[in-house]
Coordinates of C-alpha atoms in Angstrom, one line a residue:
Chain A
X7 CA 122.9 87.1 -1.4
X8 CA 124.8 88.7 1.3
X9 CA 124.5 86.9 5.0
X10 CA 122.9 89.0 7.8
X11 CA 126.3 89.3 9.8
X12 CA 127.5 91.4 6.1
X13 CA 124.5 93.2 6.2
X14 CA 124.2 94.5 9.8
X15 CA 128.0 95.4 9.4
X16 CA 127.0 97.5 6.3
X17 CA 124.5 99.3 8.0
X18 CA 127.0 100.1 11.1
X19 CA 129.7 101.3 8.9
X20 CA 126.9 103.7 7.2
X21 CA 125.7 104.7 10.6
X22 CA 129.5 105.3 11.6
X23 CA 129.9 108.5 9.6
X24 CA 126.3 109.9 10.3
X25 CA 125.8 112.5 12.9
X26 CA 123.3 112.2 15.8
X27 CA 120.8 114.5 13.1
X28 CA 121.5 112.4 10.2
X29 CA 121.0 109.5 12.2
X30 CA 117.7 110.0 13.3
X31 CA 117.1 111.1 9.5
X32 CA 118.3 107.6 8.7
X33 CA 115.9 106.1 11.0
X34 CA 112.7 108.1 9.3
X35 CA 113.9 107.0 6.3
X36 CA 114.2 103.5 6.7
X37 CA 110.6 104.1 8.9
X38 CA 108.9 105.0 5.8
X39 CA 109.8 102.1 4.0
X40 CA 108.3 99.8 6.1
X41 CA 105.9 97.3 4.2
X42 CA 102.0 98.1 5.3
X43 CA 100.9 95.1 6.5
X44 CA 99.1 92.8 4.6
X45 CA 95.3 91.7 4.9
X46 CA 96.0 88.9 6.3
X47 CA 98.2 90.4 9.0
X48 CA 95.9 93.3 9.7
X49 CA 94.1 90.8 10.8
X50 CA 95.7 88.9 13.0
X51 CA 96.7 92.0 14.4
X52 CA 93.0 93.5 14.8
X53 CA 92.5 90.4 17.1
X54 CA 95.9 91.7 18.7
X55 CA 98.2 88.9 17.9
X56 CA 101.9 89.9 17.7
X57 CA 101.8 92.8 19.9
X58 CA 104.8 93.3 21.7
X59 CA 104.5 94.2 25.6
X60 CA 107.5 95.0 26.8
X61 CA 107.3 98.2 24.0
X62 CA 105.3 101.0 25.3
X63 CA 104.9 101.8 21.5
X64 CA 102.0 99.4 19.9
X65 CA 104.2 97.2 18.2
X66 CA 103.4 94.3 16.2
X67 CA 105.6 91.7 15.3
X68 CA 105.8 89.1 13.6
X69 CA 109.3 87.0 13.0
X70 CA 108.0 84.4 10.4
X71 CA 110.4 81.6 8.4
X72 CA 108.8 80.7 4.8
X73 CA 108.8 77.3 3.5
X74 CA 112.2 77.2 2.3
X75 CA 113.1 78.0 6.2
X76 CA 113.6 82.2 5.1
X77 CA 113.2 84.9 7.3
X78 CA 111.0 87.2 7.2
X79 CA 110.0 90.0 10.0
X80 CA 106.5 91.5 9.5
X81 CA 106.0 94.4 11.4
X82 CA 103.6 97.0 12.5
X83 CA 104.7 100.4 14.5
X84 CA 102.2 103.3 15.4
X85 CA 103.6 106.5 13.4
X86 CA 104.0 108.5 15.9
X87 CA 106.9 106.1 17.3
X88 CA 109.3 106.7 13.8
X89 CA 112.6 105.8 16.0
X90 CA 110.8 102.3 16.8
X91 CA 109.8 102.0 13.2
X92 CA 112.9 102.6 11.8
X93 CA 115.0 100.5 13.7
X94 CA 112.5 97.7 13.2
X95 CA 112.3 98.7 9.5
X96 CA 116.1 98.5 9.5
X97 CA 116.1 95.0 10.9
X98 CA 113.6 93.7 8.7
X99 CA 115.7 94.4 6.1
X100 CA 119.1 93.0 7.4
X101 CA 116.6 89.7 8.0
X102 CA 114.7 89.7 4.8
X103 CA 115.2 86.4 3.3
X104 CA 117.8 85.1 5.1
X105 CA 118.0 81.3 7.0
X106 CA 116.3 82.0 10.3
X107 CA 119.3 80.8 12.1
X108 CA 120.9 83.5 10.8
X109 CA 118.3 85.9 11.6
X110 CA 118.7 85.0 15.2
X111 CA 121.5 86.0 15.2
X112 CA 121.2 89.9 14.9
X113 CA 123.7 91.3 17.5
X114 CA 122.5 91.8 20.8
X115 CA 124.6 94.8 21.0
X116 CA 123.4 96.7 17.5
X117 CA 122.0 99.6 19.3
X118 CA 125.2 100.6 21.0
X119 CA 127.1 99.9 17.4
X120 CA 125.0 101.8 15.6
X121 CA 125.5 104.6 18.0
X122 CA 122.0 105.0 18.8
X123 CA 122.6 104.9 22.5
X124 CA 124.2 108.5 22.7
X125 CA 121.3 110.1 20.1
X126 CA 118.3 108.9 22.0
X127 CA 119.5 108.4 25.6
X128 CA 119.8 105.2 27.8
X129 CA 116.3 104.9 28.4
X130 CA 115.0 104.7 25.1
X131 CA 118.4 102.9 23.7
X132 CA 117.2 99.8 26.0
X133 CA 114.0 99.7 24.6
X134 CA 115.6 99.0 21.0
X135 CA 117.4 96.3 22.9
X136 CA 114.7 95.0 24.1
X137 CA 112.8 94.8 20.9
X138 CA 116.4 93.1 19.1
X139 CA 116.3 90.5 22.0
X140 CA 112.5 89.7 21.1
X141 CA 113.1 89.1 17.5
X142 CA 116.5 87.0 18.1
X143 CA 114.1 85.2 20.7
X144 CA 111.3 85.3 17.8
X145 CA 113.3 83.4 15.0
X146 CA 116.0 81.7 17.1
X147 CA 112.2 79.7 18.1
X148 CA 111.7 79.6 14.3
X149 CA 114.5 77.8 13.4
Chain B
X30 CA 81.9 130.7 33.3
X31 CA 85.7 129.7 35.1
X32 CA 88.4 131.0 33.6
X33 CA 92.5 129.4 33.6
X34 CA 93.8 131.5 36.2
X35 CA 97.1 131.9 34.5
X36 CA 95.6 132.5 30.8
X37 CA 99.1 133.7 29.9
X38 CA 101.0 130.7 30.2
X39 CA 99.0 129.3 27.0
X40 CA 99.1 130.3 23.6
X41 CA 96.9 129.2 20.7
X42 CA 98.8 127.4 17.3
X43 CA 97.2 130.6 16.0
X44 CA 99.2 132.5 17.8
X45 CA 102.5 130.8 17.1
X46 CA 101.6 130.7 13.7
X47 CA 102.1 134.5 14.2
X48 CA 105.3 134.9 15.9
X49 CA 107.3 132.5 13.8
X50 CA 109.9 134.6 12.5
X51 CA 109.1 136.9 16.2
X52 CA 113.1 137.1 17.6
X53 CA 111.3 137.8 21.1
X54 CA 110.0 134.3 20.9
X55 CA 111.6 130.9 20.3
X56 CA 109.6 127.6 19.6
X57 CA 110.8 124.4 21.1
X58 CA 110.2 121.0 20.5
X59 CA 110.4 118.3 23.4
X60 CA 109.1 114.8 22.2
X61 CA 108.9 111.4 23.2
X62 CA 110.2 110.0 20.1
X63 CA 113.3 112.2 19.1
X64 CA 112.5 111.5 15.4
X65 CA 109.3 113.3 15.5
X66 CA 111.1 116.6 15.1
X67 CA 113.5 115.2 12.1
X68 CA 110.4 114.2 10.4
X69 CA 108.9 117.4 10.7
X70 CA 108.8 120.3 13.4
X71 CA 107.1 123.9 13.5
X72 CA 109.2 125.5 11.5
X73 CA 111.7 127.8 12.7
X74 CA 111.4 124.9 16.4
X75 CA 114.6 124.3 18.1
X76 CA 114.7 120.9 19.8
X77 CA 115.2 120.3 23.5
X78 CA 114.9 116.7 24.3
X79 CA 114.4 115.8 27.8
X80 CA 116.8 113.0 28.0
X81 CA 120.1 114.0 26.2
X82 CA 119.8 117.5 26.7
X83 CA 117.9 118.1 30.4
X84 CA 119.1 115.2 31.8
X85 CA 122.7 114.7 33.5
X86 CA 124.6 111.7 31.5
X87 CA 126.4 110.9 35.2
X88 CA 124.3 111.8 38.3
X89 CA 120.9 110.9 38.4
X90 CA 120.0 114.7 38.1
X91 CA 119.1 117.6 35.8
X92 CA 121.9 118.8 33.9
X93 CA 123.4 121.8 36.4
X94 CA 123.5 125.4 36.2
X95 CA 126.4 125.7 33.5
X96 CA 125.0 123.0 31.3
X97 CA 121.7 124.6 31.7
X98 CA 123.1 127.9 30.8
X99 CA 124.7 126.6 27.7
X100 CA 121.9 124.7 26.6
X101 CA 119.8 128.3 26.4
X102 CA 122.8 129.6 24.7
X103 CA 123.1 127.4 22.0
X104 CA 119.4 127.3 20.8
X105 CA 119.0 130.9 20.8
X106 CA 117.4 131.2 24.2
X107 CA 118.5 134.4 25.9
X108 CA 116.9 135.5 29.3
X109 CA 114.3 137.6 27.9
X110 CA 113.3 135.3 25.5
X111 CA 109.5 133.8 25.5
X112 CA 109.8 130.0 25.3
X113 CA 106.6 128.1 23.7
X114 CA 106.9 124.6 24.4
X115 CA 105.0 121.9 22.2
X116 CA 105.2 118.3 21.5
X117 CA 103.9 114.8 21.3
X118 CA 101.4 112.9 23.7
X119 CA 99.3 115.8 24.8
X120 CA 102.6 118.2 25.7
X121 CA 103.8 115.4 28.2
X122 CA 107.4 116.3 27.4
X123 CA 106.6 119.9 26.8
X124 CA 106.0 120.2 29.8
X125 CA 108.4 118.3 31.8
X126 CA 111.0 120.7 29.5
X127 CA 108.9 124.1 30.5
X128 CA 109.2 122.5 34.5
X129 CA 112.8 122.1 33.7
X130 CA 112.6 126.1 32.6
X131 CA 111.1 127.2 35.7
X132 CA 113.4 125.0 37.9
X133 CA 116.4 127.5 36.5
X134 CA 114.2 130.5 36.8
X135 CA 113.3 131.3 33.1
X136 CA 110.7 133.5 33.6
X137 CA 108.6 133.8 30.5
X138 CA 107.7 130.3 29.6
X139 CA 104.3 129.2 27.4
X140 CA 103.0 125.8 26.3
X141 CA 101.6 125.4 22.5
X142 CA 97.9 124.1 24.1
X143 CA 97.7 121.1 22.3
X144 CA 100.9 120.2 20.6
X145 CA 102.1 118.4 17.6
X146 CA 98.3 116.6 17.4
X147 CA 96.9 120.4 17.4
X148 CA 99.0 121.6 14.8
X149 CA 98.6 118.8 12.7
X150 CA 94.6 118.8 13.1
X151 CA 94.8 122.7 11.8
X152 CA 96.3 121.6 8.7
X153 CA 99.9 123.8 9.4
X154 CA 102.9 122.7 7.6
X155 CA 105.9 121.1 8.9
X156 CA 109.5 121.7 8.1
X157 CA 112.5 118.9 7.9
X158 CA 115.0 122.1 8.0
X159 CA 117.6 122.2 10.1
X160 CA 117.5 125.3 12.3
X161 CA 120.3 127.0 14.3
X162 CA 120.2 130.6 15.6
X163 CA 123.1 133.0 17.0
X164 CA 123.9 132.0 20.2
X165 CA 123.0 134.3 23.4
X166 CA 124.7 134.3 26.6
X167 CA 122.3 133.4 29.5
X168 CA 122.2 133.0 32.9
X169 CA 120.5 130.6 34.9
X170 CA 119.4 131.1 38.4
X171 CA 120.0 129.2 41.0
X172 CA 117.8 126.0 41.0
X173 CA 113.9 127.1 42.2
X174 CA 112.9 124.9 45.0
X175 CA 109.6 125.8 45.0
X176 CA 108.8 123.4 42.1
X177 CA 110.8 120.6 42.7
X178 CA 110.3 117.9 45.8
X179 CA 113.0 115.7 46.7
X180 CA 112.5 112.3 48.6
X181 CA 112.5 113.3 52.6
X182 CA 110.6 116.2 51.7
X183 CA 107.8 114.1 50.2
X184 CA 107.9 111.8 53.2
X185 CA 107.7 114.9 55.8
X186 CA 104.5 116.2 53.7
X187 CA 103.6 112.5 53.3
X188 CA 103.4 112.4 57.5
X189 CA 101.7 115.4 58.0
X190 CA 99.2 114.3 55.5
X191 CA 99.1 117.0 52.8
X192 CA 97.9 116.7 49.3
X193 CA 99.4 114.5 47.2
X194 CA 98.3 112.9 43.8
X195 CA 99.5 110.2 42.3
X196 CA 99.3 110.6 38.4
X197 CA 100.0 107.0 37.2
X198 CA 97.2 104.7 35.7
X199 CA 94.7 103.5 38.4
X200 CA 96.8 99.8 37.7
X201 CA 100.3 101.4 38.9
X202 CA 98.4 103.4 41.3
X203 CA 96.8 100.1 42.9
X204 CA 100.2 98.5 42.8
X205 CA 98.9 95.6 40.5
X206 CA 102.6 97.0 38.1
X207 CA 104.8 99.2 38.4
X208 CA 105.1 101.0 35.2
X209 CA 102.7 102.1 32.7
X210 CA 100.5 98.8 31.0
X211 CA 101.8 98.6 27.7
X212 CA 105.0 100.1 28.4
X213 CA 108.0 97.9 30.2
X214 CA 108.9 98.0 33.9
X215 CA 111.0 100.6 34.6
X216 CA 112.9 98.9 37.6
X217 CA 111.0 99.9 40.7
X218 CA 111.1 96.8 42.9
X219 CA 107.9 97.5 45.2
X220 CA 104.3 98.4 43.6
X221 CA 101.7 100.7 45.1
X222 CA 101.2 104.4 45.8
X223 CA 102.9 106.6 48.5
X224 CA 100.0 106.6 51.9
X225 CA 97.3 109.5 51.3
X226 CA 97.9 110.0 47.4
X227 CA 94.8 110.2 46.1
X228 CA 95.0 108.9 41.8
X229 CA 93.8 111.1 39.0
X230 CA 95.2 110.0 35.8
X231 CA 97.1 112.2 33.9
X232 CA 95.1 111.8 30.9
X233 CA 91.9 113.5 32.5
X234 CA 93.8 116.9 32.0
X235 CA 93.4 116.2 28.1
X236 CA 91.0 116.7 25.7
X237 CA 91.0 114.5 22.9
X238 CA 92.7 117.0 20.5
X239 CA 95.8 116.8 22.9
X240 CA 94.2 120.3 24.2
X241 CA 94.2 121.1 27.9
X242 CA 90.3 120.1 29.1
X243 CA 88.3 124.1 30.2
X244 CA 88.5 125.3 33.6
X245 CA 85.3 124.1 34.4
X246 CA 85.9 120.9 33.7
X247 CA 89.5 120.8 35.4
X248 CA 87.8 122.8 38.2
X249 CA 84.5 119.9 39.0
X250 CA 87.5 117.1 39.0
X251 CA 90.2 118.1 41.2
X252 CA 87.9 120.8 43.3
X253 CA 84.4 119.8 43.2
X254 CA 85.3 115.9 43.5
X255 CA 88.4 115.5 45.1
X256 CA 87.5 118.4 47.6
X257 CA 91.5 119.5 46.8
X258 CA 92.3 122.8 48.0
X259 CA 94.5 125.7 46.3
X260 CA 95.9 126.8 49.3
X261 CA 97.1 123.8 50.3
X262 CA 100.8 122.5 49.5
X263 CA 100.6 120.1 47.0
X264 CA 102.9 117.2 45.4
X265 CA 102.2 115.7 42.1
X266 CA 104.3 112.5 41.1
X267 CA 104.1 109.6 38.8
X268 CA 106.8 106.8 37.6
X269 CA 109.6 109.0 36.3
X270 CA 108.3 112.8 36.8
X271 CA 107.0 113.4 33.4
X272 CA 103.2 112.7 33.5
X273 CA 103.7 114.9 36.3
X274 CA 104.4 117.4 35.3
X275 CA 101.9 117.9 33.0
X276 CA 99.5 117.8 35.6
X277 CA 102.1 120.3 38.2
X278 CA 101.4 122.4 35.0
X279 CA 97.4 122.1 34.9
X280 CA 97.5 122.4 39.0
X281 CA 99.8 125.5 39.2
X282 CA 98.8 127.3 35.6
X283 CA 95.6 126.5 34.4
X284 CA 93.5 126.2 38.2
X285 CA 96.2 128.1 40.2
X286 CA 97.1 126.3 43.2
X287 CA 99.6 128.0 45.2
X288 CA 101.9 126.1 46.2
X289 CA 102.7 122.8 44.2
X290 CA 105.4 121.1 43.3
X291 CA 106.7 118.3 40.7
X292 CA 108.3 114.7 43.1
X293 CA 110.5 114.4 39.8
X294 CA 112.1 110.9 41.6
X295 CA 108.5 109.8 41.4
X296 CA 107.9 105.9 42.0
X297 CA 111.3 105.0 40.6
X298 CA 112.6 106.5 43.2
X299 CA 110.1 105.8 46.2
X300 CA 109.1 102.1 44.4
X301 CA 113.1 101.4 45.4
X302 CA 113.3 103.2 48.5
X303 CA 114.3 101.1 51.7
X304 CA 111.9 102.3 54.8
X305 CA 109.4 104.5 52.8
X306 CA 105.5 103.5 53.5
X307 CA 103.9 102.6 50.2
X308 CA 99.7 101.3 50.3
X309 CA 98.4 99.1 48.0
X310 CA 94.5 99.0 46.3
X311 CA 92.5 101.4 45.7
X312 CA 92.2 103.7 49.2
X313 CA 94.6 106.4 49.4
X314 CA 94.9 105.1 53.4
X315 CA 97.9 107.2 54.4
X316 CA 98.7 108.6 57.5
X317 CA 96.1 111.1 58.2
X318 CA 93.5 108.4 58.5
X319 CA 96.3 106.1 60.8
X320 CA 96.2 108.9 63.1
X321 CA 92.7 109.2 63.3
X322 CA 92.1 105.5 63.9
X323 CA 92.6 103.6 66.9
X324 CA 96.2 102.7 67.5
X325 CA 95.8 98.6 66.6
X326 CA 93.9 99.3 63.7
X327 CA 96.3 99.6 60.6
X328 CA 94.3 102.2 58.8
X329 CA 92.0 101.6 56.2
X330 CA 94.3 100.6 53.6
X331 CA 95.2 97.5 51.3
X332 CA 91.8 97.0 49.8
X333 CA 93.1 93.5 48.3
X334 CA 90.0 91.9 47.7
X335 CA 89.1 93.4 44.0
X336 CA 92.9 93.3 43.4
X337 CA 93.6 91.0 41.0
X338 CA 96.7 88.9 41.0
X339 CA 100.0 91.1 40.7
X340 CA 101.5 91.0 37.1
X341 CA 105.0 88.9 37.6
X342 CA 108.1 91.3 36.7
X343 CA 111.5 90.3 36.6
X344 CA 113.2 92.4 38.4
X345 CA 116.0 92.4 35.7
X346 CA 113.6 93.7 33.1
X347 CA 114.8 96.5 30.6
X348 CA 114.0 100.0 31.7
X349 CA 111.6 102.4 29.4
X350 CA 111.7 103.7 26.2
X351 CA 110.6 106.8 26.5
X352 CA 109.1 106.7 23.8
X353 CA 106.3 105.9 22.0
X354 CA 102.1 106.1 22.1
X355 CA 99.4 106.8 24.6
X356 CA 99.3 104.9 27.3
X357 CA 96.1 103.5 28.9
X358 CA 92.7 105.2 27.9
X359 CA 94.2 108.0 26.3
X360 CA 92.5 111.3 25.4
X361 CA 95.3 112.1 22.8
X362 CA 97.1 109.9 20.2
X363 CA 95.8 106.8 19.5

């Protein structure tokens, strides 16, 4: 199984060739295949557990390490945020499965190499950052 | 029963529905979240977004006169065209891009009352096409003053104690943060509201369908309550310029005020200002009651008691998104 150093790089290169339109198509796409949340998580977010508050979008997150010491990010983004979604959908699965040590180690700087810095604007681009910097944080404390 | 007293400026999804295809008029998007539109936009909508396209990449500014020119140009927009904004959050951005319209003089300009949230409540379709129309030649005017307020003209009208209203939630307002709860701190260093603002949340404009509320209803808040006055000049501000202008648009349009205008720097600008009075709590204070009161006492202002304990910000913390949900107590979007 590929590390999530090859991964991310895969994603960049594929992100390389998009234009700012087919990037933000990218993002929607990778949005809709976020996993629901499961009971369980539903949950522990009714009783609001995972929310993120530096993100003006309600986002839940969840960066989890299973038994074997895998990563696994369990998410939630309102659906009228699918640039938030995506890009959290997109990490997820660079993460997925992964040692958490690894997972921690997500580039600080992926916004800006995925070009999404010059589609959505500065403001919004440090926003993504912020949320890559909470999940490093999230499973850098979970390893 | 009241009536808006600019009717005109809004139009019904009915009505677009109708002039789809119209070449006189030209539907524009303006979101939050960019990827809204991908997903799925009004068809025939051009984008405008308020970040890439209206705002200058070097100076902290709206793109100038030539940029603004080629914008129109590009999406189709020639001089005589009729704009309909729409978007997200209750038309937030919609109409901080119809305020950017006016600022270059674009005279026939229209807001889709109630946005993407109406549209999607009627059941209309969206499209994922990609749209792109001839390209016009346009010409801007020169920037409109009378809608815009820069710094020193919001401390003059500040000191001579004329309307001002602070648009933030009542927490920013208070000074208890300095951005939006929920949403991160968009670097202002200093918390509180400019002296005399008095603090109507933008959301009490809305109805829950993302609709403007009726006159009436607009009329009892900002008239019957808040005693405000049309005849009086006016500035409207919040953290970054966009809540408001939705409410510059519900003050100027919808219960026409005569003379208002949009402090677009807003409390980024005056929460990092060196030597600009700022009031905490929950009086207004400001200098209209420091005149009136006697010369030691320091007007009736920082109401700390009921304030609870500032919320700690680094001051290095990551500026907004700018995009994303509803904010505190929201009419619109969950």
């Amino acid at each position: 199984m590929e590390s999530v150093a090859a991964r991310i790089d895969e994603v960049v290169e594929e992100f390389a060739d998009l234009d700012s339109r087919e990037k933000l198509e990218m993002l929607v796409e990778y949005a809709a295949g976020l996993e629901p949340l499961s009971p369980a998580y539903e949950a522990r977010k009714a009783a609001a557990e995972g929310r993120i508050h530096e993100c003006q979008t309600p986002v839940f997150l969840w960066t989890e390490a299973d038994g074997d010491g895998r990563a696994h990010l369990v998410a939630d983004v309102a659906p009228e945020a699918p640039t938030v979604k995506g890009f959290v959908a997109l990490l997820a699965a660079a993460v997925v499965g992964r040692p958490v040590a690894e997972a921690a180690e997500i580039p600080d700087d992926l916004v800006e190499r995925l070009g999404l810095g010059q589609v959505l604007g500065m403001l919004r681009a440090r926003g993504l950052q912020a949320i890559t910097a909470r999940i490093r944080r999230g499973f850098a404390e979970a390893a | 029963m009241p009536s808006y007293a600019h009717p005109e400026v809004l139009v019904s999804t009915d009505w677009v529905a109708e002039h789809l295809t119209d070449p006189q008029v030209r539907i524009v998007e303006s979101d939050e979240d960019r990827a809204l539109y991908v997903q799925g936009h009004i068809p025939g909508a051009v984008e405008i977004d308020w970040q890439t396209d209206l705002q200058d990449s070097v100076e902290r500014d709206y793109i100038d006169r030539e940029a603004f020119e080629r914008l129109c140009a590009e999406k189709g927009i020639a001089n005589d065209t009729t704009v309909v904004f729409y978007g997200d959050k209750s038309n937030w951005w919609a109409c901080y891009a119809f305020w950017v319209f006016k600022l270059y003089g674009h005279e026939n300009c229209k807001i889709m009352n109630g946005g993407r949230k109406r549209w999607e409540l009627d059941g209309r379709p969206w499209s994922t096409e990609r749209v792109s129309y001839p390209a016009t030649s346009y010409s801007a005017q020169e920037r409109d003053k009378s809608v815009r307020a820069l710094r020193d003209e919001v401390l003059k009208h500040q000191k001579a104690g004329k309307q001002l209203l602070d648009v933030r939630s009542p927490e920013e307002y208070r000074g208890e943060r300095t951005h939006m709860p929920d949403y991160p701190n968009e670097g202002a260093v200093r918390g509180g509201h400019i002296p005399g603002a008095l603090n109507v949340p933008w959301p009490q404009n809305c109805q829950e369908d993302g609709t403007f509320k009726e006159a009436r209803d607009l009329e009892k808040l900002y008239i019957k309550e808040l005693k405000m006055k049309r005849r009086s000049p006016t500035i409207a501000y919040c953290r970054i310029g966009e809540r408001s202008s939705l409410t510059w648009f519900v003050l100027k349009y919808l219960l026409g005020f005569g003379n208002v205008r949009n402090y677009d720097g807003s409390w980024l600008e005056w929460g990092n200002c060196v030597g600009v009075p700022i009031v905490k709590g929950v009086e207004p204070g400001g200098s209209v009651a420091a005149k009136t009161a006697p010369a030691a006492a320091p007007a009736a202002v920082p109401a700390a008691p009921e304030v609870p304990a500032p919320v700690a910000q680094p001051p290095a913390e990551p500026p907004s998104l700018g995009f994303g949900t509803a904010p505190e107590t929201p009419p619109a979007e969950g």
